[in-house]
Coordinates of C-alpha atoms in Angstrom, one line a residue:
X812 CA -1.5 -5.0 -12.1
X813 CA -1.9 -8.3 -10.4
X814 CA -2.4 -8.6 -6.7
X815 CA -2.3 -11.9 -4.9
X816 CA -4.5 -12.5 -1.8
X817 CA -3.7 -15.1 0.8
X818 CA -5.8 -16.3 3.7
X819 CA -5.6 -19.0 6.3
X820 CA -9.2 -19.7 5.8
X821 CA -8.2 -21.0 2.3
X822 CA -4.8 -22.6 2.9
X823 CA -4.7 -24.3 -0.5
X824 CA -5.8 -21.2 -2.5
X825 CA -4.1 -18.0 -3.6
X826 CA -6.6 -15.5 -5.1
X827 CA -5.6 -13.2 -7.9
X828 CA -7.1 -9.7 -8.4
X829 CA -6.6 -7.5 -11.4
X830 CA -6.4 -4.0 -10.2
X831 CA -5.3 -0.5 -11.2
X832 CA -2.9 1.5 -8.9
X833 CA -5.5 4.4 -8.9
X834 CA -8.3 2.1 -7.8
X835 CA -9.5 2.1 -4.2
X836 CA -9.1 -0.8 -1.8
X837 CA -12.9 -1.0 -1.7
X838 CA -12.9 -2.0 -5.4
X839 CA -10.4 -4.8 -4.7
X840 CA -12.6 -6.0 -1.8
X841 CA -15.5 -6.0 -4.2
X842 CA -13.6 -8.3 -6.5
X843 CA -12.9 -10.5 -3.6
X844 CA -16.6 -10.6 -2.7
X845 CA -17.5 -11.9 -6.2
X846 CA -14.9 -14.7 -5.7
X847 CA -16.3 -15.6 -2.3
X848 CA -19.8 -15.5 -3.7
X849 CA -18.9 -18.1 -6.3
X850 CA -17.3 -20.2 -3.5
X851 CA -20.5 -20.0 -1.5
X852 CA -18.9 -17.7 1.1
X853 CA -20.4 -14.3 0.2
X854 CA -20.2 -12.9 3.7
X855 CA -17.8 -10.0 3.6
X856 CA -16.5 -9.3 7.1
X857 CA -12.8 -9.3 6.0
X858 CA -10.2 -6.7 5.5
X859 CA -6.9 -6.5 3.6
X860 CA -3.6 -6.1 5.3
X861 CA -0.2 -5.3 3.7
X862 CA 3.1 -5.3 5.7
X863 CA 1.3 -5.3 9.0
X864 CA -0.9 -2.3 8.1
X865 CA -4.7 -2.5 7.5
X866 CA -5.8 -1.1 4.2
X867 CA -8.6 1.4 4.4
X868 CA -11.3 1.3 1.8
X869 CA -11.2 4.9 0.8
X870 CA -7.4 4.8 -0.1
X871 CA -5.8 3.5 -3.3
X872 CA -3.1 1.0 -3.9
X873 CA -0.9 3.9 -5.0
X874 CA -1.4 5.6 -1.6
X875 CA 0.0 2.5 0.2
X876 CA 2.7 2.0 -2.4
X877 CA 1.5 -1.5 -3.3
X878 CA 3.2 -2.6 -6.5
X879 CA 2.5 -5.1 -9.2
X880 CA 2.6 -8.8 -8.0
X881 CA 2.4 -7.8 -4.4
X882 CA 0.9 -10.3 -1.8
X883 CA -1.7 -9.0 0.6
X884 CA -3.4 -10.8 3.5
X885 CA -7.1 -11.3 3.9
X886 CA -8.0 -11.1 7.6
X887 CA -11.3 -11.2 9.5
X888 CA -12.8 -8.0 10.7
X889 CA -12.6 -9.1 14.3
X890 CA -10.9 -11.8 16.4
X891 CA -12.9 -14.0 18.8
X892 CA -11.5 -16.2 21.4
X893 CA -11.2 -19.8 20.4
X894 CA -14.1 -20.9 22.6
X895 CA -16.5 -18.4 21.2
X896 CA -16.8 -20.1 17.8
X897 CA -18.9 -22.9 19.2
X898 CA -21.6 -20.5 20.3
X899 CA -22.0 -19.2 16.7
X900 CA -21.5 -22.3 14.6
X901 CA -22.1 -25.2 16.9
X902 CA -19.7 -28.0 18.0
X903 CA -18.9 -29.5 14.6
X904 CA -17.9 -26.2 13.0
X905 CA -16.0 -25.2 16.1
X906 CA -13.9 -28.3 15.9
X907 CA -13.2 -27.8 12.3
X908 CA -12.0 -24.2 12.9
X909 CA -9.7 -25.3 15.7
X910 CA -8.0 -27.8 13.4
X911 CA -7.2 -24.9 11.0
X912 CA -5.6 -22.7 13.6
X913 CA -6.5 -19.9 16.0
X914 CA -6.2 -17.2 13.5
X915 CA -8.5 -18.8 10.9
X916 CA -10.9 -16.5 9.1
X917 CA -14.4 -17.1 10.1
X918 CA -16.8 -15.9 7.4
X919 CA -20.0 -15.9 9.4
X920 CA -23.0 -13.6 8.8
X921 CA -22.2 -10.0 8.4
X922 CA -25.0 -9.1 10.7
X923 CA -23.0 -10.5 13.7
X924 CA -20.4 -7.8 13.1
X925 CA -21.7 -4.8 11.4
X926 CA -25.4 -4.8 11.8
X927 CA -28.3 -5.9 9.5
X928 CA -28.5 -2.6 7.7
X929 CA -25.0 -2.8 6.2
X930 CA -25.5 -6.5 5.5
X931 CA -28.5 -5.7 3.4
X932 CA -26.9 -2.8 1.5
X933 CA -23.7 -4.6 0.5
X934 CA -25.4 -7.9 -0.1
X935 CA -28.0 -6.3 -2.3
X936 CA -25.3 -4.5 -4.3
X937 CA -23.3 -7.7 -4.7
X938 CA -26.3 -9.6 -5.9
X939 CA -27.3 -6.9 -8.2
X940 CA -23.8 -6.9 -9.8
X941 CA -23.9 -10.7 -10.1
X942 CA -27.3 -10.4 -11.9
X943 CA -25.8 -7.8 -14.3
X944 CA -22.8 -10.0 -15.1
X945 CA -24.9 -13.1 -15.5
X946 CA -27.2 -11.2 -17.9
X947 CA -24.1 -10.1 -19.8
X948 CA -22.9 -13.6 -20.1
X949 CA -26.4 -14.8 -21.3
X950 CA -26.8 -11.9 -23.8
X951 CA -23.4 -12.7 -25.4
X952 CA -24.4 -16.3 -25.6
X953 CA -27.6 -15.4 -27.4
X954 CA -25.7 -13.0 -29.6
X955 CA -23.4 -15.9 -30.7
X956 CA -26.6 -18.0 -31.5
X957 CA -27.8 -15.1 -33.7
X958 CA -24.4 -15.0 -35.5
X959 CA -24.9 -18.7 -36.5
X960 CA -28.4 -17.7 -37.7
X961 CA -26.8 -15.0 -39.8
X962 CA -24.4 -17.6 -41.1
X963 CA -27.3 -19.7 -42.2
X964 CA -28.9 -16.6 -43.8
X965 CA -25.8 -16.0 -45.8
X966 CA -26.0 -19.5 -47.2
X967 CA -29.7 -19.4 -47.9
X968 CA -29.5 -15.9 -49.5
X969 CA -28.1 -17.7 -52.6
X970 CA -31.6 -19.3 -53.1
X971 CA -33.4 -16.0 -53.2
X972 CA -34.1 -13.7 -56.1
X973 CA -31.4 -11.2 -55.0
X974 CA -28.7 -13.8 -54.3
X975 CA -26.0 -11.1 -54.2
X976 CA -27.4 -10.0 -50.8
X977 CA -25.4 -12.9 -49.3
X978 CA -22.2 -10.8 -49.7
X979 CA -23.1 -8.0 -47.3
X980 CA -24.8 -10.4 -44.9
X981 CA -21.6 -12.6 -45.0
X982 CA -19.4 -9.6 -44.3
X983 CA -21.5 -8.7 -41.2
X984 CA -21.4 -12.3 -40.0
X985 CA -17.7 -12.6 -40.4
X986 CA -17.1 -9.3 -38.5
X987 CA -19.3 -10.7 -35.7
X988 CA -17.4 -14.0 -35.4
X989 CA -14.0 -12.3 -35.6
X990 CA -14.4 -9.5 -33.1
X991 CA -17.3 -10.5 -30.8
X992 CA -16.1 -10.4 -27.1
X993 CA -16.1 -13.5 -25.0
X994 CA -17.2 -13.1 -21.4
X995 CA -17.6 -15.3 -18.4
X996 CA -18.7 -13.9 -15.0
X997 CA -15.7 -15.4 -13.2
X998 CA -13.1 -14.9 -15.8
X999 CA -14.3 -11.6 -17.2
X1000 CA -13.5 -10.7 -20.8
X1001 CA -11.3 -13.4 -22.3
X1002 CA -9.9 -14.4 -25.6
X1003 CA -9.5 -12.0 -28.5
X1004 CA -9.0 -8.3 -27.7
X1005 CA -8.7 -7.0 -31.2
X1006 CA -11.4 -4.4 -30.8
X1007 CA -12.9 -2.5 -27.9
X1008 CA -16.2 -4.1 -26.8
X1009 CA -18.1 -0.9 -27.0
X1010 CA -16.7 -0.1 -30.4
X1011 CA -17.7 -3.6 -31.6
X1012 CA -21.3 -3.3 -30.5
X1013 CA -21.6 0.1 -32.1
X1014 CA -20.0 -1.0 -35.4
X1015 CA -22.1 -4.2 -35.5
X1016 CA -25.3 -2.3 -34.8
X1017 CA -24.6 0.1 -37.6
X1018 CA -23.9 -2.7 -40.0
X1019 CA -27.0 -4.6 -38.8
X1020 CA -29.3 -1.6 -39.3
X1021 CA -28.0 -1.2 -42.8
X1022 CA -28.7 -4.9 -43.5
X1023 CA -32.2 -4.5 -41.9
X1024 CA -32.9 -1.6 -44.2
X1025 CA -31.8 -3.5 -47.3
X1026 CA -33.8 -6.6 -46.3
X1027 CA -36.9 -4.7 -45.7
X1028 CA -36.6 -2.8 -48.9
X1029 CA -36.0 -6.0 -50.9
X1030 CA -38.9 -7.7 -49.1
X1031 CA -41.3 -4.9 -49.8
X1032 CA -40.2 -4.5 -53.4
X1033 CA -40.6 -8.3 -54.1
X1034 CA -44.1 -8.1 -52.4
X1035 CA -45.2 -5.4 -54.8
X1036 CA -43.7 -7.3 -57.7
X1037 CA -45.6 -10.4 -56.7
X1038 CA -48.9 -8.5 -56.5
X1039 CA -48.3 -7.3 -60.1
X1040 CA -47.0 -10.5 -61.4
X1041 CA -49.2 -12.3 -64.1
X1042 CA -48.6 -15.8 -65.4
X1043 CA -48.6 -16.7 -69.1
X1044 CA -49.3 -20.1 -70.6
X1045 CA -46.3 -21.6 -69.0
X1046 CA -47.9 -22.5 -65.6
X1047 CA -45.1 -24.6 -64.2
X1048 CA -42.5 -21.9 -64.7
X1049 CA -44.9 -19.3 -63.4
X1050 CA -45.5 -21.3 -60.2
X1051 CA -41.8 -21.8 -59.6
X1052 CA -41.3 -18.1 -60.1
X1053 CA -44.0 -17.3 -57.6
X1054 CA -42.6 -19.8 -55.1
X1055 CA -39.2 -18.2 -55.3
X1056 CA -40.8 -14.8 -54.8
X1057 CA -42.8 -16.1 -51.8
X1058 CA -39.6 -17.6 -50.3
X1059 CA -37.6 -14.4 -50.9
X1060 CA -40.2 -12.3 -49.1
X1061 CA -40.3 -14.7 -46.1
X1062 CA -36.5 -14.9 -46.0
X1063 CA -35.9 -11.1 -46.1
X1064 CA -38.5 -10.3 -43.5
X1065 CA -37.2 -13.1 -41.3
X1066 CA -33.7 -11.9 -41.8
X1067 CA -34.7 -8.4 -40.9
X1068 CA -36.4 -9.7 -37.7
X1069 CA -33.2 -11.5 -36.5
X1070 CA -31.1 -8.5 -37.4
X1071 CA -33.4 -6.3 -35.3
X1072 CA -32.9 -8.8 -32.5
X1073 CA -29.1 -8.4 -32.9
X1074 CA -29.4 -4.6 -32.7
X1075 CA -31.5 -4.8 -29.6
X1076 CA -29.0 -7.2 -27.9
X1077 CA -26.2 -4.8 -28.9
X1078 CA -28.0 -1.9 -27.4
X1079 CA -28.6 -3.8 -24.1
X1080 CA -24.9 -4.9 -24.1
X1081 CA -23.7 -1.4 -24.6
X1082 CA -25.6 -0.3 -21.5
X1083 CA -24.5 -3.4 -19.6
X1084 CA -20.8 -2.9 -20.5
X1085 CA -20.8 0.3 -18.4
X1086 CA -20.9 -1.7 -15.2
X1087 CA -17.6 -2.9 -13.8
X1088 CA -16.9 -5.1 -10.8
X1089 CA -17.3 -3.0 -7.7
X1090 CA -19.2 0.0 -9.2
X1091 CA -22.2 -0.7 -7.0
X1092 CA -20.5 -2.3 -4.0
X1093 CA -17.7 0.3 -3.6
X1094 CA -20.1 3.0 -2.4
X1095 CA -21.4 0.9 0.5
X1096 CA -17.9 -0.3 1.5
X1097 CA -16.5 3.3 1.6
X1098 CA -19.5 5.0 3.2
X1099 CA -22.2 2.8 4.6
X1100 CA -24.4 4.6 7.0
X1101 CA -25.2 8.2 8.1
X1102 CA -22.8 9.6 10.6
X1103 CA -25.7 10.4 13.0
X1104 CA -26.6 6.7 13.2
X1105 CA -23.0 5.6 13.5
X1106 CA -22.4 8.1 16.4
X1107 CA -25.5 6.8 18.1
X1108 CA -24.3 3.3 17.9
X1109 CA -20.8 4.3 19.1
X1110 CA -22.2 6.0 22.2
X1111 CA -25.1 3.8 23.3
X1112 CA -24.9 0.6 21.3
X1113 CA -24.1 -2.9 22.4
X1114 CA -20.6 -4.4 22.1
X1115 CA -21.4 -5.5 18.5
X1116 CA -22.8 -2.1 17.6
X1117 CA -19.9 -0.3 19.0
X1118 CA -17.4 -2.5 17.1
X1119 CA -19.4 -1.8 14.0
X1120 CA -19.5 1.9 14.6
X1121 CA -15.7 2.1 15.3
X1122 CA -15.0 0.4 12.0
X1123 CA -17.4 2.6 10.1
X1124 CA -15.9 5.8 11.7
X1125 CA -12.4 4.6 10.6
X1126 CA -13.7 4.1 7.0
X1127 CA -15.6 7.4 7.0
X1128 CA -12.6 9.4 8.4
X1129 CA -10.5 8.1 5.4
X1130 CA -12.9 9.6 2.8
X1131 CA -11.9 13.2 3.2
X1132 CA -11.5 16.3 5.5
X1133 CA -15.2 17.2 5.2
X1134 CA -16.2 13.9 6.7
X1135 CA -13.6 14.3 9.4
X1136 CA -15.1 17.7 10.5
X1137 CA -18.6 16.2 10.4
X1138 CA -17.4 13.4 12.8
X1139 CA -15.9 16.0 15.1
X1140 CA -19.1 18.1 15.1
X1141 CA -21.2 15.1 16.1
X1142 CA -19.0 14.5 19.1
X1143 CA -16.8 11.8 17.5
X1144 CA -13.6 12.6 19.3
X1145 CA -14.7 11.8 22.9
X1146 CA -16.7 8.9 21.6
X1147 CA -13.7 7.4 19.9
X1148 CA -11.6 8.0 23.0
X1149 CA -14.0 5.9 24.9
X1150 CA -14.0 3.2 22.3
X1151 CA -10.2 3.1 22.5
X1152 CA -10.5 2.0 26.1
X1153 CA -12.9 -0.8 25.2
X1154 CA -12.3 -4.3 26.4
X1155 CA -13.0 -5.6 22.8
X1156 CA -9.7 -5.7 20.9
X1157 CA -11.3 -5.1 17.4
X1158 CA -13.2 -2.1 18.7
X1159 CA -9.9 -0.7 20.0
X1160 CA -8.1 -1.2 16.7
X1161 CA -10.8 0.5 14.6
X1162 CA -11.2 3.4 17.1
X1163 CA -7.5 4.2 17.2
X1164 CA -7.4 4.0 13.3
X1165 CA -10.2 6.5 13.2
X1166 CA -8.4 8.8 15.6
X1167 CA -5.2 8.6 13.6
X1168 CA -7.1 9.6 10.5
X1169 CA -8.8 12.6 12.3
X1170 CA -5.4 13.8 13.7
X1171 CA -4.1 14.5 10.2
X1172 CA -6.0 17.8 10.5
X1173 CA -4.2 20.3 12.8
X1174 CA -7.4 21.9 14.1
X1175 CA -8.7 18.5 15.3
X1176 CA -5.4 17.9 17.0
X1177 CA -5.9 20.8 19.3
X1178 CA -9.4 19.7 20.3
X1179 CA -8.1 16.2 20.9
X1180 CA -5.3 17.4 23.2
X1181 CA -7.8 19.6 25.1
X1182 CA -10.0 16.6 25.8
X1183 CA -7.1 14.6 27.3
X1184 CA -6.5 12.5 24.2
X1185 CA -2.7 12.4 24.8
X1186 CA -3.3 10.5 28.1
X1187 CA -5.4 8.0 26.2
X1188 CA -2.8 7.5 23.5
X1189 CA 0.0 7.1 26.1
X1190 CA -2.0 4.5 27.9
X1191 CA -2.5 2.5 24.6
X1192 CA 1.3 2.3 24.2
X1193 CA 1.3 -0.3 26.9
X1194 CA -1.2 -2.5 25.0
X1195 CA -0.2 -6.1 24.2
X1196 CA -1.5 -5.8 20.7
X1197 CA 1.1 -4.6 18.2
X1198 CA -1.4 -3.0 15.8
X1199 CA -3.0 -0.9 18.7
X1200 CA 0.5 0.3 19.7
X1201 CA 1.5 1.2 16.2
X1202 CA -1.7 3.2 15.6
X1203 CA -1.2 5.0 19.0
X1204 CA 2.4 5.9 18.0
X1205 CA 1.1 7.2 14.7
X1206 CA -1.5 9.4 16.5
X1207 CA 1.2 10.8 18.8
X1208 CA 3.5 11.6 15.9
X1209 CA 0.8 13.8 14.3
X1210 CA 0.3 15.6 17.6
X1211 CA 4.0 16.4 18.2
X1212 CA 4.9 17.3 14.6
X1213 CA 2.6 20.3 14.2
X1214 CA 2.6 22.1 17.5
X1215 CA 5.3 22.9 20.1
X1216 CA 2.6 23.4 22.7
X1217 CA 1.3 19.9 22.1
X1218 CA 4.9 18.6 22.7
X1219 CA 4.8 20.2 26.1
X1220 CA 1.5 18.5 26.8
X1221 CA 3.0 15.1 25.9
X1222 CA 5.8 15.7 28.4
X1223 CA 3.4 17.0 31.0
X1224 CA 1.3 13.8 30.7
X1225 CA 4.3 11.6 31.5
X1226 CA 4.4 10.7 27.8
X1227 CA 8.2 10.5 27.8
X1228 CA 8.2 7.5 30.1
X1229 CA 5.6 5.8 27.9
X1230 CA 7.7 6.5 24.8
X1231 CA 10.8 5.1 26.5
X1232 CA 8.8 2.0 27.4
X1233 CA 7.6 1.4 23.9
X1234 CA 10.9 2.3 22.2
X1235 CA 12.5 -0.8 23.7
X1236 CA 9.7 -3.1 22.5
X1237 CA 8.6 -1.8 19.1
X1238 CA 9.7 -3.2 15.8
X1239 CA 10.3 -1.9 12.3
X1240 CA 8.6 0.0 10.6
X1241 CA 6.8 1.6 13.6
X1242 CA 10.3 2.2 15.1
X1243 CA 10.8 5.0 12.6
X1244 CA 7.8 6.8 13.9
X1245 CA 9.0 6.5 17.5
X1246 CA 12.4 7.8 16.6
X1247 CA 10.8 10.7 14.7
X1248 CA 8.8 11.6 17.8
X1249 CA 11.9 11.7 19.9
X1250 CA 13.5 14.0 17.3
X1251 CA 10.5 16.3 17.2
X1252 CA 10.6 16.6 21.0
X1253 CA 14.3 17.3 21.0
X1254 CA 13.8 20.3 18.6
X1255 CA 12.1 22.1 21.5
X1256 CA 14.9 23.7 23.7
X1257 CA 13.3 23.2 27.0
X1258 CA 12.4 19.5 26.3
X1259 CA 15.9 18.9 24.9
X1260 CA 17.5 20.1 28.1
X1261 CA 15.2 17.8 30.1
X1262 CA 16.0 14.8 27.9
X1263 CA 19.7 15.4 28.2
X1264 CA 19.5 15.3 32.0
X1265 CA 17.9 11.8 32.0
X1266 CA 19.5 8.5 31.1
X1267 CA 16.2 6.8 30.0
X1268 CA 15.7 8.7 26.7
X1269 CA 19.3 8.0 25.6
X1270 CA 19.0 4.3 26.5
X1271 CA 15.8 4.1 24.4
X1272 CA 17.4 5.8 21.5
X1273 CA 20.3 3.4 21.7
X1274 CA 17.8 0.5 21.6
X1275 CA 16.3 2.0 18.4
X1276 CA 19.7 2.2 16.8
X1277 CA 20.2 -1.5 17.4
X1278 CA 17.2 -2.3 15.2
X1279 CA 19.6 -1.7 12.2
X1280 CA 17.0 0.0 10.1
X1281 CA 18.7 2.9 8.3
X1282 CA 15.8 5.3 8.7
X1283 CA 15.3 4.5 12.4
X1284 CA 19.1 4.8 13.0
X1285 CA 19.3 8.1 11.2
X1286 CA 16.5 9.7 13.3
X1287 CA 17.8 8.2 16.6
X1288 CA 21.4 9.4 15.9
X1289 CA 20.2 12.9 15.1
X1290 CA 18.4 13.0 18.4
X1291 CA 21.4 11.7 20.3
X1292 CA 23.6 14.4 18.6
X1293 CA 21.2 17.1 19.8
X1294 CA 21.3 15.6 23.4
X1295 CA 25.0 15.5 23.3
X1296 CA 25.2 19.2 22.5
X1297 CA 23.4 19.9 25.7
X1298 CA 25.1 17.2 27.8
X1299 CA 27.6 14.9 26.3
X1300 CA 27.9 12.9 29.5
X1301 CA 24.5 11.4 29.0
X1302 CA 25.7 9.9 25.7
X1303 CA 29.3 8.7 26.4
X1304 CA 28.2 6.5 29.3
X1305 CA 26.7 4.0 26.9
X1306 CA 29.3 1.5 25.8
X1307 CA 26.9 -0.3 23.6
X1308 CA 26.3 2.8 21.6
X1309 CA 30.1 3.2 21.0
X1310 CA 30.2 -0.4 19.9
X1311 CA 27.4 0.1 17.5
X1312 CA 28.9 3.3 16.0
X1313 CA 32.2 1.6 15.4
X1314 CA 30.5 -1.3 13.7
X1315 CA 28.4 0.8 11.3
X1316 CA 30.9 0.6 8.4
X1317 CA 30.4 -3.2 8.4
X1318 CA 26.6 -2.9 8.3
X1319 CA 25.8 -0.1 5.8
X1320 CA 27.2 2.2 3.1
X1321 CA 25.0 5.2 4.1
X1322 CA 27.3 8.2 4.4
X1323 CA 24.7 10.2 6.2
X1324 CA 24.8 7.6 9.0
X1325 CA 28.6 7.7 8.9
X1326 CA 28.5 11.5 9.4
X1327 CA 26.2 11.2 12.4
X1328 CA 28.2 8.4 13.9
X1329 CA 31.4 10.4 13.4
X1330 CA 30.0 13.4 15.2
X1331 CA 29.0 11.3 18.2
X1332 CA 32.3 9.5 18.3
X1333 CA 33.9 12.9 18.5
X1334 CA 32.3 13.4 21.9
X1335 CA 33.9 10.2 23.1
X1336 CA 37.2 11.4 21.9
X1337 CA 37.0 14.7 23.7
X1338 CA 36.3 13.2 27.1
X1339 CA 39.3 11.8 28.9
X1340 CA 37.5 8.7 30.4
X1341 CA 35.5 7.9 27.3
X1342 CA 38.6 8.4 25.2
X1343 CA 40.2 5.4 27.0
X1344 CA 37.3 3.2 25.9
X1345 CA 37.8 4.5 22.4
X1346 CA 41.5 3.6 22.4
X1347 CA 40.7 0.1 23.7
X1348 CA 38.1 -0.5 21.0
X1349 CA 39.2 -3.1 18.4
X1350 CA 37.3 -1.7 15.5
X1351 CA 38.5 1.9 15.9
X1352 CA 41.1 2.0 13.2
X1353 CA 39.0 0.1 10.7
X1354 CA 36.0 2.4 11.4
X1355 CA 38.0 5.6 11.0
X1356 CA 39.6 4.4 7.8
X1357 CA 36.2 3.5 6.3
X1358 CA 34.9 6.9 7.3
X1359 CA 38.0 8.7 5.9
X1360 CA 37.5 6.9 2.5
X1361 CA 34.4 8.9 2.0
X1362 CA 34.5 11.7 -0.5
X1363 CA 32.5 13.9 1.8
X1364 CA 34.8 16.8 3.0
X1365 CA 32.7 17.3 6.1
X1366 CA 33.0 13.7 7.1
X1367 CA 36.8 13.7 6.5
X1368 CA 36.9 16.9 8.6
X1369 CA 35.1 15.1 11.5
X1370 CA 37.5 12.1 11.3
X1371 CA 40.5 14.4 11.5
X1372 CA 39.0 16.1 14.5
X1373 CA 38.4 12.7 16.2
X1374 CA 42.1 11.8 15.9
X1375 CA 43.3 15.2 17.1
X1376 CA 40.9 15.1 20.0
X1377 CA 42.1 11.6 21.0
X1378 CA 45.7 12.9 21.0
X1379 CA 44.8 15.9 23.2
X1380 CA 42.5 13.9 25.6
X1381 CA 44.7 10.8 26.1
X1382 CA 47.6 11.2 28.5
X1383 CA 49.7 8.3 27.0
X1384 CA 50.6 9.6 23.6
X1385 CA 52.7 6.5 22.9
X1386 CA 49.5 4.4 23.1
X1387 CA 47.8 6.6 20.6
X1388 CA 50.7 6.4 18.3
X1389 CA 50.7 2.6 18.3
X1390 CA 47.1 2.5 17.1
X1391 CA 48.2 3.2 13.5
X1392 CA 45.9 6.2 13.1
X1393 CA 48.6 7.9 11.0
X1394 CA 47.3 5.8 8.1
X1395 CA 43.9 7.6 8.5
X1396 CA 45.5 11.0 8.5
X1397 CA 47.7 10.2 5.6
X1398 CA 44.7 9.3 3.5
X1399 CA 42.8 12.4 4.5
X1400 CA 45.8 14.6 3.7
X1401 CA 46.2 13.0 0.3
X1402 CA 42.6 12.9 -0.7
X1403 CA 40.8 15.7 1.1
X1404 CA 39.6 18.8 -0.8
X1405 CA 38.8 20.6 2.4
X1406 CA 41.6 23.0 3.7
X1407 CA 40.7 22.6 7.3
X1408 CA 40.7 18.8 7.1
X1409 CA 44.0 18.9 5.3
X1410 CA 45.6 21.1 8.0
X1411 CA 44.3 19.0 10.9
X1412 CA 45.5 15.8 9.2
X1413 CA 48.9 17.4 8.6
X1414 CA 49.1 18.6 12.2
X1415 CA 48.1 15.2 13.6
X1416 CA 50.8 13.5 11.4
X1417 CA 53.5 15.8 12.7
X1418 CA 52.5 15.0 16.3
X1419 CA 52.3 11.3 15.8
X1420 CA 55.6 11.3 13.9
X1421 CA 57.4 13.0 16.7
X1422 CA 55.7 10.8 19.4
X1423 CA 56.1 7.4 17.8
X1424 CA 59.2 5.6 19.4
X1425 CA 62.0 4.8 17.0
X1426 CA 62.8 1.5 18.8
X1427 CA 59.3 0.1 18.0
X1428 CA 59.5 0.8 14.3
X1429 CA 60.3 -2.4 12.3
X1430 CA 60.9 -3.1 8.7
X1431 CA 57.9 -3.6 6.6
X1432 CA 54.7 -1.6 6.9
X1433 CA 55.8 0.6 9.8
X1434 CA 59.0 1.9 8.0
X1435 CA 57.0 2.2 4.8
X1436 CA 54.4 4.2 6.6
X1437 CA 56.9 6.5 8.2
X1438 CA 58.7 6.9 4.9
X1439 CA 55.5 7.8 3.2
X1440 CA 54.7 10.2 6.0
X1441 CA 58.1 11.9 5.7
X1442 CA 57.7 12.2 1.9
X1443 CA 54.2 13.7 2.4
X1444 CA 55.5 16.2 4.9
X1445 CA 58.1 17.3 2.3
X1446 CA 55.3 18.0 -0.1
X1447 CA 53.6 20.3 2.4
X1448 CA 54.4 23.6 0.6
X1449 CA 53.1 22.3 -2.7
X1450 CA 49.8 21.2 -1.1
X1451 CA 49.4 24.6 0.5
X1452 CA 50.2 26.4 -2.7
X1453 CA 47.4 24.4 -4.3

């Protein structure tokens, strides 16, 4: 698949990478390193980002659900303040970078970021790969030259004693010209793809060895024939014959030599073809240094070393559970917690990424909580950097999802206040994680009671619903429903929530959201004061009609309950009758397959039919509606019989 890479450092360029969904991000970065090497920018302190999320080297494109023709961003490994560029590059370079923008990618020496050891390893691997590919390009060029020599040999074979040898030499030459791979270091294998490159070199080698054998045998045979040759009286003819024999020996031995050269080049190419872009670099990008050295840098290193260590720990943690446990055994959890509180933004980002990776293992979660990690994560929720907040939210989601005891710890560390704070400021897709955290907390009975007694959680959940992301809304509405079960008053006081629920049919076709919205609207209908707000809402009839049109019997049941609850809760039955909700009930009674929904709709129609004033009925739709209602009531026994 094709992946397009954009960067502000190259505003006029869009790079194209040819990748496989199962390949790691590190291999794609290796491709990018080759491109930058050709541009004279071989330093590799960059990362890939897709939809606001940094891509970790140990993961694959499939893990991140990156599809064909996707566009990813190439971003620097760390951000520096605008003024700091001058200290590294000098005034001229600093001015140039300022003209390009504050987020420009500065590809300075890797040693300034990740240390000289990593610089040497990756640069050596890059240069070694470049050497291999340059050798491949040169070998294929030499092979093409040999093919032209074989073409000349095919022609000259007609001047030898065994002129028919030109046929098998010509067949080998034509096979080489037709199927020989074309390669350039930048473009890779281009042109004809009729035969696999490894298959070609094997087939050509076999044919060349057969030709070498034939040439040597013919050359040796002619040599013995020449030694035994005796001239008669015809000296001129004898000399010509000897000259042709001498020429044939030289030709066949020379042809054998060039054929042997072709076989040797094929053997070297067969070994060379085994190396692909990234084979050598990938190892160093995924796992660069020993964990012991990384941990030492994380604990006692300089700002640069700590930043480097944080990045390497994030990369190492993504390689597997065994590496995660090694990091923990070396004291990685407290070290990363300290790095999370660093004043350096890049160090914070990498450290919180590493913690998020470690917390995917439940055993590590318990140790993290015991060391006070929840307090650290809650503090990071107040960060001004979106990526730091998103990673902190992800880490908290791992903690609350696997352990009820950890949920109590989050509440005990005043984490609820921090979650309410971030819920009103976070954006999609991290909003889904925040909504999921609230839902996980609400699953614990004690916490749910506490949430239902405070207005702040409900307000935060309403804010999440306003983001209009279906997944976020679903999780937030589920939590609101749980809170309403404990204390409906904490829900029905929010007028903005009612407005949002009534407008859902205009925004989405998701029936799961409709069902959740209907259940919450039911709480408004059952409360006398909230019911008045419901009656005064302009979109009430439209919303209930849209919900009733659903084929879901449970949703139709909820809609019928809403209408009956409004009739029972509202003192002015005439005002209810004038809303035209009888159309909703008529539709439910005609279309519903649920017996309870049918009975409630029928009961509601009977009440509305008796309450509705005759004087206010006019010709047109009202009379038609009443007539229809009367006709439907007449059909009641038939429906019940069914």
